[in-house]
Amino acid sequence: MADKAKFQAIKGVRDILPPESALWNYVEQTAREVFGTFGFVEIRLPIMEQTDLFARSVGQGTDIVSKEMYSFSDHTLRDLDGLRAQFLLQDLMFWLGPREMEEYFKALRSLLEAFDRGLKEESALGTEWNMASRERIGTLTHQFEHAIESIGHAENRDLLDETREELKRQVESLRVNVLTLRPEATASVVRAYIEHGMQVQPGNVKLYYMGPMFRRERPQKGRYRQFYQIGAEVLGTSDAPGIDAEVIEMLMRLFERLKLKGAVLNINSIGDKNCRPAYVEQLRAELQKEREQLGADSQRRIETNPLRVLDSKLESEQGIIAKLPRIAEHLCADCRAHYDEVKRQLGLRGIAYQENWRLVRGLDYYMRSTFEITAPGLGSQNAVCGGGRYDGLVGLLGGPATTKGIGFAIGTDRLVLSLQEAGEGGTTGGPAGKAVGPDVYLAWFGAAAQSATIGLARRLRDAGFVVELPAVEMKFGKSLGLADRLKARHAVIVGDDELAAGVVTVKRLSDGTQQKLGEPELFSYLQAF
Ligand code: HAM
């Protein structure tokens, strides 16, 4: 007999169960309210995007893109790799004889048919690159088939081999549509901003979003493979430091409203394309001198991204890092002025901050302001929010080069965890969570009572009461026992006697007091609670 499968959620993902889900709703609702007062509106984004979008914006060399993305080829072209392998095999055997040559062309045709089908269904990318390759393959195949009639001449064989080589290269370069479950949403917001021409809107475009993100990280407390973010982005032509400060103010306002205690704001400026490259080179040179003392990750980063070494938490590297040159001393005049003004603007808003020269963030699109907020109760994964300015990103993704951007994302899982650890809201939904259990349990006895209670339940629910209406008839004791176990506040009892008298019996379950009431009195009685 086959084993009965026992399914569990996959590693690093989890269910958010009631009553905790009420706390999530409360957090999200409060964010909507606070962000709304700052003029932000919601954007709902797709969960998947083309892989290239993230590779280009977050950066090819980042941990997120190089190690953590969930990517897959669009399934209708799943067979393209197989067909490509088949073609390459036939290519190796091309000169063995006429049958092999025939098989070679057959394999090439099957591959091209699949690719063309994919283009139609948009599972192959219709990029310039792909279209040029596809066209070149068509021309080469044509020439090749034409020339093959004169095989046997030695000089022709060389020529044919050249064509074959180029065909092979072109076939290897055909790309299928690779999709990725979004590891973050800034790239998607920018993509949507450009796609929908939002730059024509007056003033700054202020958007917020909430939803799941996906990164293949090593799961631990506060770190999941499917996690949730509440994020906001400001896009427009201005990079005024007052925008940076207001975005941070909005965040702090939300945390205050949620009564998140002990949140610490860290800020930094990582310069721009005028001043950062020289600093990075200097950092690289200093790190080279200490290479042998560094761990494997940092050694690799000397080449790929020396700034990220500053993020290192490795105990053995802390002494070396403390002596490294600091970006603050290498900012150009414009970046320095911008950073100073951000700090002054934070001061105007009464926002306390810590400057942290090591705060570089793990995504490539940042420039100038970066910030992170830590919260207590989270162990090593204590960043509850991260963000910063990304002025070049819109241009990089093909939008107007003058568009500036800044934003943040809160890790909702961590925010909720920190609130729970502080006992704020507990697990029962916090200040927004209603006490558990329905307001009214409608106990009915007999067919006539059932039809009467269906109508009564509807009227009670329309008035906003939480009503539990048993779907089947139960014995009196069992029914009232269930009302107790569900922690209902009141049992409203309807049987033949009540129907005849035009009343219901209301029993307050906390103390057992009961009385008979007509419907209008029942409503006023319940409303008084
Ligand atoms: P990030 O720092 O990668 O930035 O993520 C922001 C926040 O998401 C983190 O501070 C953390 O709270 C949470 N987070 C990240 N990874 C995980 C995980 N595996 N499990 C649980 N929580 C996690 C961004 O994503 C940028 N898009 C933020 C941004 C918006 N910058 C500008 N605009």
XYZ file of C-alpha atoms and ligand atoms in Angstrom:
562
model
C 0.000 0.000 0.000
C 1.296 3.431 -0.867
C 2.359 5.595 2.054
C -0.068 8.274 2.974
C 1.761 11.522 2.257
C 2.104 13.741 5.287
C 2.562 17.240 3.974
C 4.308 20.025 5.763
C 5.091 23.583 4.764
C 8.467 23.671 3.007
C 11.634 24.796 4.751
C 11.784 28.485 5.600
C 8.116 29.242 4.926
C 5.336 29.222 7.480
C 1.657 29.689 8.109
C 0.530 32.743 9.982
C -2.280 31.438 12.115
C -5.044 33.106 14.092
C -4.920 34.763 16.528
C -1.479 36.044 15.350
C -2.957 36.945 11.961
C -5.066 39.618 13.708
C -1.850 41.323 14.854
C -0.597 41.255 11.256
C -3.825 42.868 10.065
C -3.525 45.499 12.754
C 0.063 46.304 11.760
C -0.817 46.489 8.077
C -3.930 48.579 8.700
C -1.985 51.021 10.875
C 0.632 51.334 8.105
C -2.118 52.116 5.587
C -3.491 54.806 7.877
C -0.154 56.424 8.708
C 1.170 56.279 5.126
C -2.156 57.656 3.900
C -1.719 60.756 6.052
C 1.607 61.399 4.272
C -0.118 61.195 0.883
C 1.087 57.719 -0.062
C -1.193 55.441 -2.097
C -1.033 51.703 -2.571
C 0.469 49.925 -5.554
C -0.179 46.195 -5.974
C 2.650 44.476 -7.763
C 3.154 41.095 -9.392
C 4.885 38.395 -7.349
C 7.101 37.437 -10.293
C 9.133 39.449 -12.737
C 11.769 38.811 -15.347
C 14.991 37.745 -13.665
C 16.937 40.463 -15.469
C 14.969 43.170 -13.683
C 16.438 42.105 -10.332
C 19.855 41.239 -11.757
C 20.161 44.761 -13.143
C 18.748 46.724 -10.239
C 19.702 44.807 -7.092
C 22.980 43.837 -8.788
C 24.503 40.700 -10.260
C 27.188 40.469 -7.589
C 24.900 40.784 -4.558
C 24.047 37.822 -2.330
C 20.383 38.258 -3.211
C 20.896 37.884 -6.958
C 23.835 35.498 -6.994
C 22.599 33.048 -4.349
C 19.120 33.654 -3.065
C 16.629 34.052 -5.886
C 13.940 31.552 -6.760
C 14.163 31.551 -10.544
C 12.616 29.239 -13.094
C 12.173 29.130 -16.829
C 8.657 29.636 -18.048
C 7.404 26.087 -18.371
C 6.288 25.924 -22.007
C 9.938 26.143 -22.979
C 11.172 23.701 -20.385
C 12.190 21.403 -23.242
C 14.421 23.990 -24.934
C 17.477 22.926 -22.963
C 16.864 19.282 -23.900
C 16.477 20.191 -27.559
C 19.595 22.311 -27.405
C 21.564 19.425 -25.884
C 20.271 17.123 -28.636
C 21.372 19.581 -31.300
C 24.847 19.966 -29.806
C 25.217 16.188 -29.770
C 24.282 15.982 -33.435
C 26.744 18.762 -34.123
C 29.559 16.608 -32.719
C 28.603 13.776 -35.075
C 28.038 15.921 -38.127
C 30.802 14.537 -40.328
C 30.148 10.861 -39.559
C 27.867 10.387 -42.545
C 24.770 11.536 -44.437
C 22.409 10.173 -41.794
C 24.093 12.167 -39.066
C 23.915 15.290 -41.222
C 20.211 14.738 -41.708
C 19.765 14.264 -37.964
C 21.697 17.478 -37.379
C 19.238 19.505 -39.433
C 16.296 17.708 -37.886
C 17.518 18.611 -34.396
C 18.092 22.204 -35.467
C 14.585 22.480 -36.895
C 12.936 21.030 -33.753
C 14.865 23.488 -31.626
C 13.877 26.447 -33.759
C 10.235 25.399 -33.873
C 10.159 25.187 -30.085
C 11.837 28.567 -29.817
C 9.427 30.217 -32.271
C 6.506 28.720 -30.394
C 8.028 30.121 -27.227
C 8.283 33.579 -28.764
C 4.590 33.487 -29.613
C 3.677 32.391 -26.119
C 6.146 34.857 -24.610
C 8.035 32.123 -22.820
C 11.076 32.988 -24.955
C 12.302 36.529 -24.704
C 11.667 38.739 -27.717
C 14.700 40.851 -26.812
C 16.834 42.510 -29.471
C 19.578 40.055 -28.658
C 17.369 36.998 -29.110
C 15.696 38.282 -32.236
C 19.064 39.031 -33.833
C 20.318 35.524 -32.948
C 17.164 33.949 -34.268
C 17.442 35.804 -37.555
C 21.121 34.960 -37.942
C 20.379 31.280 -37.302
C 17.733 31.386 -40.059
C 20.184 32.877 -42.565
C 23.002 30.524 -41.587
C 20.792 27.447 -41.818
C 19.697 28.480 -45.249
C 23.269 29.032 -46.435
C 24.357 25.820 -44.804
C 21.721 23.651 -46.452
C 22.537 25.265 -49.760
C 26.237 24.667 -49.450
C 25.914 21.121 -48.225
C 25.120 19.934 -51.741
C 28.748 20.444 -52.674
C 30.288 18.507 -49.750
C 33.388 16.636 -50.639
C 35.559 19.594 -51.594
C 38.135 20.019 -48.928
C 37.997 23.820 -48.936
C 34.226 23.679 -48.670
C 34.488 21.577 -45.559
C 36.415 24.324 -43.808
C 33.805 26.822 -44.830
C 31.020 24.555 -43.627
C 32.778 24.085 -40.312
C 32.964 27.809 -39.879
C 29.220 28.119 -40.471
C 28.588 25.197 -38.140
C 30.656 26.834 -35.421
C 28.739 30.064 -35.705
C 25.411 28.245 -35.714
C 26.453 26.487 -32.541
C 27.371 29.759 -30.858
C 24.130 31.400 -31.873
C 22.032 28.459 -30.694
C 23.836 28.464 -27.357
C 23.044 32.139 -26.916
C 19.265 31.862 -27.336
C 17.653 32.861 -24.065
C 14.351 31.715 -22.669
C 12.253 33.802 -20.365
C 13.569 33.259 -16.893
C 11.258 34.436 -14.151
C 12.001 35.107 -10.509
C 9.841 35.261 -7.420
C 10.506 38.805 -6.255
C 13.206 39.034 -3.584
C 12.232 42.685 -2.984
C 9.854 45.186 -4.546
C 11.761 48.406 -5.264
C 12.762 47.063 -8.690
C 9.102 46.267 -9.446
C 7.925 49.725 -8.332
C 10.494 51.352 -10.604
C 9.548 49.025 -13.472
C 5.875 49.949 -13.003
C 6.714 53.656 -12.704
C 8.472 53.568 -16.077
C 5.976 51.221 -17.751
C 3.013 53.418 -16.863
C 4.741 56.734 -17.538
C 4.106 57.956 -13.989
C 6.675 60.742 -14.370
C 3.951 62.907 -15.901
C 2.112 63.013 -12.574
C 2.423 66.281 -10.665
C 4.790 66.378 -7.700
C 6.396 63.274 -6.310
C 4.888 59.853 -6.882
C 4.456 58.305 -3.434
C 3.628 54.618 -3.386
C 3.431 51.915 -0.751
C 3.092 48.150 -1.053
C 2.842 45.141 1.190
C 3.227 41.460 0.512
C 5.482 38.423 0.411
C 9.087 38.399 -0.847
C 11.245 35.349 -1.481
C 14.907 34.741 -0.726
C 16.640 31.402 -0.335
C 18.393 32.234 2.919
C 19.329 29.998 5.812
C 16.186 30.078 7.955
C 16.478 31.193 11.569
C 14.542 33.360 14.002
C 13.358 36.416 12.062
C 14.722 35.085 8.777
C 12.485 33.184 6.406
C 12.474 32.183 2.752
C 9.031 33.628 2.265
C 8.867 36.778 4.326
C 6.743 39.885 4.176
C 7.517 43.518 3.638
C 5.662 46.762 4.020
C 7.492 49.236 1.819
C 7.193 52.734 0.441
C 8.922 54.601 -2.372
C 9.055 58.248 -3.455
C 9.889 58.889 -7.113
C 10.252 62.255 -8.814
C 12.672 64.862 -10.039
C 13.622 66.219 -6.617
C 16.284 64.758 -4.357
C 15.690 67.326 -1.604
C 17.010 66.058 1.748
C 13.632 66.985 3.219
C 12.180 64.013 1.312
C 14.674 61.643 2.927
C 13.803 63.045 6.341
C 10.055 62.882 5.764
C 10.217 59.259 4.617
C 12.076 58.416 7.823
C 9.624 60.494 9.856
C 6.757 58.473 8.382
C 8.452 55.260 9.457
C 9.100 56.481 12.975
C 5.502 57.689 13.215
C 4.283 54.206 12.298
C 6.548 52.567 14.870
C 5.304 55.025 17.496
C 1.679 54.330 16.651
C 2.405 50.597 16.978
C 4.168 51.257 20.299
C 7.327 49.568 19.080
C 9.805 50.271 21.872
C 13.560 50.521 21.561
C 13.722 51.134 17.808
C 17.089 52.651 16.847
C 17.592 54.567 13.618
C 20.996 54.217 11.954
C 21.904 56.482 9.066
C 24.803 56.921 6.679
C 25.686 58.396 3.316
C 27.478 56.165 0.841
C 28.222 58.925 -1.659
C 27.490 58.915 -5.349
C 29.149 58.006 -8.612
C 31.466 61.005 -8.291
C 32.985 60.181 -4.942
C 32.290 56.535 -4.172
C 34.534 54.875 -6.795
C 37.670 56.493 -5.411
C 36.688 55.515 -1.874
C 35.967 51.938 -2.939
C 39.400 51.721 -4.560
C 41.060 52.984 -1.420
C 39.086 50.487 0.635
C 40.089 47.714 -1.742
C 43.758 48.660 -1.455
C 43.572 48.667 2.362
C 41.750 45.337 2.397
C 44.345 43.810 0.056
C 46.979 44.514 2.696
C 44.960 42.547 5.269
C 43.752 39.817 2.884
C 45.316 36.939 4.839
C 43.575 37.984 8.058
C 40.119 38.068 6.464
C 37.552 35.276 6.174
C 36.641 33.672 2.846
C 33.553 35.854 2.268
C 35.419 39.090 2.818
C 38.339 37.918 0.697
C 35.934 37.333 -2.173
C 34.357 40.737 -1.606
C 37.681 42.554 -1.972
C 37.189 41.934 -5.674
C 33.391 41.870 -6.023
C 32.212 44.550 -3.602
C 34.627 45.804 -0.926
C 31.913 47.969 0.686
C 30.123 44.832 1.834
C 33.117 43.883 3.983
C 31.968 46.685 6.302
C 28.799 44.650 6.934
C 30.775 41.715 8.292
C 29.820 40.459 11.726
C 32.808 38.095 11.972
C 34.496 38.718 15.325
C 37.990 38.186 13.922
C 37.513 40.926 11.307
C 36.250 43.682 13.587
C 39.679 45.014 14.515
C 40.681 45.323 10.859
C 37.401 46.977 9.868
C 37.660 49.559 12.644
C 40.875 50.847 11.068
C 39.573 51.096 7.499
C 39.053 54.476 5.811
C 35.587 55.912 6.368
C 33.315 57.106 3.599
C 32.309 60.222 5.543
C 35.829 61.534 5.022
C 35.658 60.909 1.281
C 32.284 62.363 0.306
C 32.301 64.959 -2.462
C 31.001 68.441 -1.597
C 27.507 67.764 -2.992
C 27.083 64.489 -1.116
C 28.415 66.009 2.083
C 25.980 68.933 1.805
C 23.116 66.546 1.098
C 23.972 64.372 4.083
C 24.366 67.349 6.414
C 20.994 68.669 5.323
C 19.324 65.256 5.842
C 20.615 65.305 9.425
C 19.420 68.882 9.946
C 15.999 67.965 8.558
C 15.801 64.972 10.894
C 16.624 67.357 13.725
C 13.780 69.670 12.680
C 11.463 66.709 13.059
C 12.871 65.747 16.427
C 14.059 62.374 15.157
C 16.958 60.817 17.034
C 19.501 58.899 14.983
C 22.872 57.232 15.170
C 25.417 57.710 12.441
C 26.862 54.404 11.375
C 29.642 54.646 8.816
C 29.490 50.885 8.266
C 25.894 50.922 7.068
C 26.320 50.183 3.346
C 23.311 47.905 2.634
C 23.407 44.815 0.456
C 21.773 46.089 -2.730
C 23.651 47.844 -5.530
C 21.136 50.563 -6.355
C 21.764 52.749 -3.317
C 23.555 56.099 -3.298
C 23.829 58.874 -0.692
C 21.355 58.276 2.184
C 21.079 54.779 3.595
C 19.289 53.888 6.792
C 18.280 50.922 8.877
C 16.182 50.543 11.992
C 16.895 47.912 14.582
C 14.418 46.692 17.156
C 14.819 44.614 20.326
C 13.829 40.985 20.803
C 15.037 39.807 17.420
C 18.407 38.191 18.137
C 20.946 38.542 15.350
C 18.353 39.408 12.696
C 17.565 42.725 14.344
C 17.075 44.977 11.297
C 13.363 45.618 11.215
C 13.592 48.039 8.308
C 16.087 49.085 5.654
C 16.096 51.725 2.987
C 17.858 54.469 1.151
C 18.159 56.694 -1.868
C 18.530 55.240 -5.378
C 18.708 58.182 -7.764
C 20.173 56.369 -10.773
C 17.848 53.377 -10.791
C 15.023 54.759 -12.935
C 17.564 55.755 -15.593
C 19.334 52.394 -15.362
C 16.066 50.565 -16.060
C 15.278 52.698 -19.094
C 13.225 55.551 -17.590
C 13.997 59.275 -17.446
C 17.560 59.663 -16.177
C 16.629 62.703 -14.093
C 14.206 60.749 -11.889
C 15.290 60.355 -8.286
C 14.083 57.789 -5.781
C 14.112 56.928 -2.108
C 12.269 54.371 -0.036
C 12.341 51.668 2.587
C 10.958 48.266 3.384
C 9.939 47.021 6.808
C 10.293 43.308 7.499
C 6.764 42.638 8.713
C 7.676 39.253 10.250
C 10.330 40.954 12.369
C 8.125 43.876 13.298
C 5.393 41.518 14.503
C 7.963 39.403 16.344
C 9.380 42.429 18.116
C 5.894 43.603 19.152
C 5.106 40.139 20.472
C 8.390 39.850 22.372
C 7.647 43.182 24.041
C 4.210 41.894 25.014
C 2.688 44.654 22.925
C -0.476 43.158 21.522
C 0.589 39.701 22.646
C -0.542 37.056 20.229
C -4.195 38.012 20.272
C -4.220 40.764 17.716
C -3.029 43.641 19.819
C -5.134 46.679 20.483
C -7.029 45.985 17.263
C -7.766 42.369 18.057
C -11.280 41.741 19.200
C -11.562 39.481 22.215
C -11.855 35.929 21.004
C -15.236 34.288 20.497
C -18.467 35.377 18.837
C -20.820 38.019 20.280
C -23.804 35.771 19.791
C -24.280 32.037 19.594
C -27.711 31.346 18.052
C -29.047 28.096 19.520
C -32.105 26.933 17.602
C -34.383 23.976 18.207
C -36.802 22.700 15.504
C -37.204 23.455 11.791
C -39.307 26.602 12.310
C -36.700 28.009 14.700
C -33.954 27.305 12.187
C -35.629 29.384 9.475
C -36.334 32.177 11.975
C -32.700 32.229 13.202
C -31.291 32.374 9.639
C -33.055 35.737 9.233
C -32.092 36.888 12.721
C -28.434 35.956 12.091
C -28.420 38.070 8.933
C -29.854 41.101 10.727
C -27.409 40.740 13.622
C -24.433 40.444 11.247
C -25.627 43.455 9.269
C -25.511 45.352 12.565
C -21.871 44.257 12.990
C -22.207 41.454 15.545
C -20.125 38.300 15.212
C -22.684 35.500 15.038
C -22.246 31.739 15.203
C -25.223 29.824 13.786
C -25.018 26.027 14.151
C -25.541 24.324 10.794
C -27.310 21.302 12.265
C -29.731 20.875 15.123
C -28.194 19.824 18.419
C -29.559 18.769 21.780
C -29.928 21.710 24.173
C -27.059 20.769 26.495
C -24.667 20.028 23.655
C -25.519 23.239 21.851
C -25.030 25.432 24.927
C -21.856 23.507 25.781
C -20.469 24.432 22.353
C -21.382 28.098 22.930
C -19.268 27.965 26.108
C -16.330 26.310 24.412
C -16.411 28.876 21.585
C -16.240 31.565 24.300
C -19.379 33.250 22.967
C -20.529 36.220 25.040
C -24.228 35.472 24.664
C -26.343 32.502 23.713
C -29.596 33.497 22.038
C -32.013 30.597 22.324
C -34.908 30.113 19.907
C -37.329 27.173 20.264
C -41.047 26.596 19.778
C -41.950 28.486 22.985
C -39.996 31.580 21.982
C -41.472 31.492 18.473
C -45.006 31.308 19.854
C -44.367 34.253 22.184
C -42.477 36.338 19.569
C -39.363 36.627 21.775
C -35.904 35.085 22.185
C -34.133 33.939 25.339
C -30.798 35.689 25.868
C -28.309 34.095 28.195
C -25.185 35.973 29.258
C -22.612 33.212 29.379
C -20.236 34.887 31.815
C -22.733 34.693 34.709
C -25.656 32.654 33.360
C -28.240 35.448 33.749
C -31.013 35.139 31.219
C -34.080 36.990 30.054
C -36.682 36.966 27.316
C -36.574 39.876 24.861
C -38.293 40.961 21.633
C -36.007 41.643 18.656
C -35.633 45.459 19.058
C -34.831 45.004 22.772
C -32.346 42.238 21.909
C -30.443 44.641 19.658
C -30.328 47.404 22.269
C -29.297 44.887 24.930
C -26.406 43.548 22.789
C -25.351 47.012 21.729
C -24.953 47.973 25.390
C -22.020 45.525 25.607
P 16.350 44.832 2.583
O 17.242 45.413 3.612
O 16.883 43.743 1.751
O 15.851 46.039 1.670
O 15.022 44.320 3.287
C 14.277 45.178 4.113
C 13.838 44.460 5.361
O 13.167 43.237 5.017
C 14.971 44.009 6.269
O 15.397 45.062 7.105
C 14.309 42.901 7.057
O 13.543 43.444 8.124
C 13.362 42.286 6.054
N 13.939 41.040 5.513
C 14.853 40.905 4.546
N 15.139 39.600 4.333
C 14.369 38.894 5.196
C 14.193 37.494 5.473
N 14.837 36.560 4.793
N 13.305 37.147 6.451
C 12.619 38.088 7.142
N 12.744 39.406 6.917
C 13.606 39.811 5.962
C 14.987 45.918 0.618
O 14.357 44.933 0.368
C 14.819 47.199 -0.155
N 13.911 46.941 -1.280
C 14.272 48.295 0.746
C 14.098 49.585 0.016
C 12.958 50.084 -0.474
N 15.057 50.430 -0.292
C 14.545 51.438 -0.967
N 13.262 51.233 -1.086
